[in-house]
């Protein structure tokens, strides 16, 4: 898979611009150079923020919600027209399969624009008639928050960037976005589409770069930003929170997870098995919702472990364009080193390695990529580091459990609280348990099934605030109450 772009540039005030240093964009499939990427220094980030500030007062600032929405639909149309270019860009940067890029990443990127354009047009505001005899009418209006800084990760690059960008624009804001240094390509293509759709100059600005002491830090520390929306690691979220504290900027954070899947003996066995395969190994486990902790009711534990082992060993691990490929590489050699360090740690912590535990050797150019074996462990104590720290790789630990309250306590005993999946044929149990899980998202007999109007986010170290539907509209709006004495 080749992409055409050889130098990826910033997009500021409606123009592509290169300045300063560059860094390399390396393929995780075979280690080849995909592109060189411009790295924004503080002055470049400053120019982007100033362009966004100016654009708030330009034609964008006087357009109606319907006009904004119409332009966002044009962006979606433009993405559809260049669909395969987006697929190629995402596949090249991440090594994921063509099939996943087509059905998840790019399809969702388009859906994000259409959904938030339509939601903004139909959003309601509050109205309260006084009930205490004070003869007053209170109503709320929405205003744009201003200039929004978006800092996004590499694991679902276009999906997660547009999940923030679309509602921010639908609410009338202007934006400076910094995609992950690992995945700069689809965001650069998006800048072309946004320009060609006729969104006024300065409304969307893109700066490339790294995090600390680079574009990410310069953006989060910039005084001209009104809010920061961030998806990434919990410790990066904490750094950004400190950076914005003095300026009292509002933040929306979607952070890490150590998610659990719970399988009861009364579940549809094959559906649960297929579900746990997906939730543990989709995109090589590099989705924040993936389950690294699997708890299986003791009566079916041995059968489940052996069936998951068999399925895992049958996975097709290959190039992204091979039909039927199940898993590709990790995002980078650096991330592979991190995942492999947990593979070694698990053995030191006493794990039984059911399958996997190392790298893959192909005897071809993939050996210069970042592939690892999908891995299953059993036998770790609940407080093992491999069961408490996010690994973000194709790995899960399976533990037996005996009853509901015990497994709830074990799952909830975590610093994270993003998502969990419960597999059971007992509907009453499903409702009862779902409400007791300390997470923001519970799936029952499914995993990562999305309705974009629903609240999305985590508790504890997994996030702050909720995205999705009206929750996104609320974050990207300044809500003003107007009280009229009648
Ligand atoms: P990361 O935190 O390393 O990087 C995310 C972004 O932050 C990148 O653009 C990076 O350049 C930037 N960044 C890094 N340091 C920074 C700093 N000091 N100041 C400002 N910006 C900085 O995360 P990642 O490795 O790209 O993504 C994987 C992580 O993201 C995992 O922990 C995963 O669970 C999490 N994630 C969470 C969700 C969710 O919805 N909860 C979704 C996707 C990913
Ligand atoms: O589907 C989404 O809207 C979403 N925010 C997914 C996040 C996945 C984490 O990797």
PDB file of C-alpha atoms in Angstrom, residues 68 77 108 129 215 272 293-294 368 379 397 457:
ATOM      1  CA  UNK A  68     -22.430  25.285   9.388  1.00  0.00           C
ATOM      2  CA  UNK A  77     -19.331  14.203   0.789  1.00  0.00           C
ATOM      3  CA  UNK A 108     -17.088   6.488  11.091  1.00  0.00           C
ATOM      4  CA  UNK A 129     -41.100  29.255  33.795  1.00  0.00           C
ATOM      5  CA  UNK A 215       3.360  20.886  19.123  1.00  0.00           C
ATOM      6  CA  UNK A 272     -19.199 -14.973  23.908  1.00  0.00           C
ATOM      7  CA  UNK A 293      -8.995  -8.876  31.668  1.00  0.00           C
ATOM      8  CA  UNK A 294     -11.380 -11.759  30.952  1.00  0.00           C
ATOM      9  CA  UNK A 368      11.248  -5.013   9.916  1.00  0.00           C
ATOM     10  CA  UNK A 379      -2.840 -17.818  36.600  1.00  0.00           C
ATOM     11  CA  UNK A 397      -5.589 -12.778  30.900  1.00  0.00           C
ATOM     12  CA  UNK A 457     -16.478   8.206  28.296  1.00  0.00           C
TER      13      UNK A 457
END
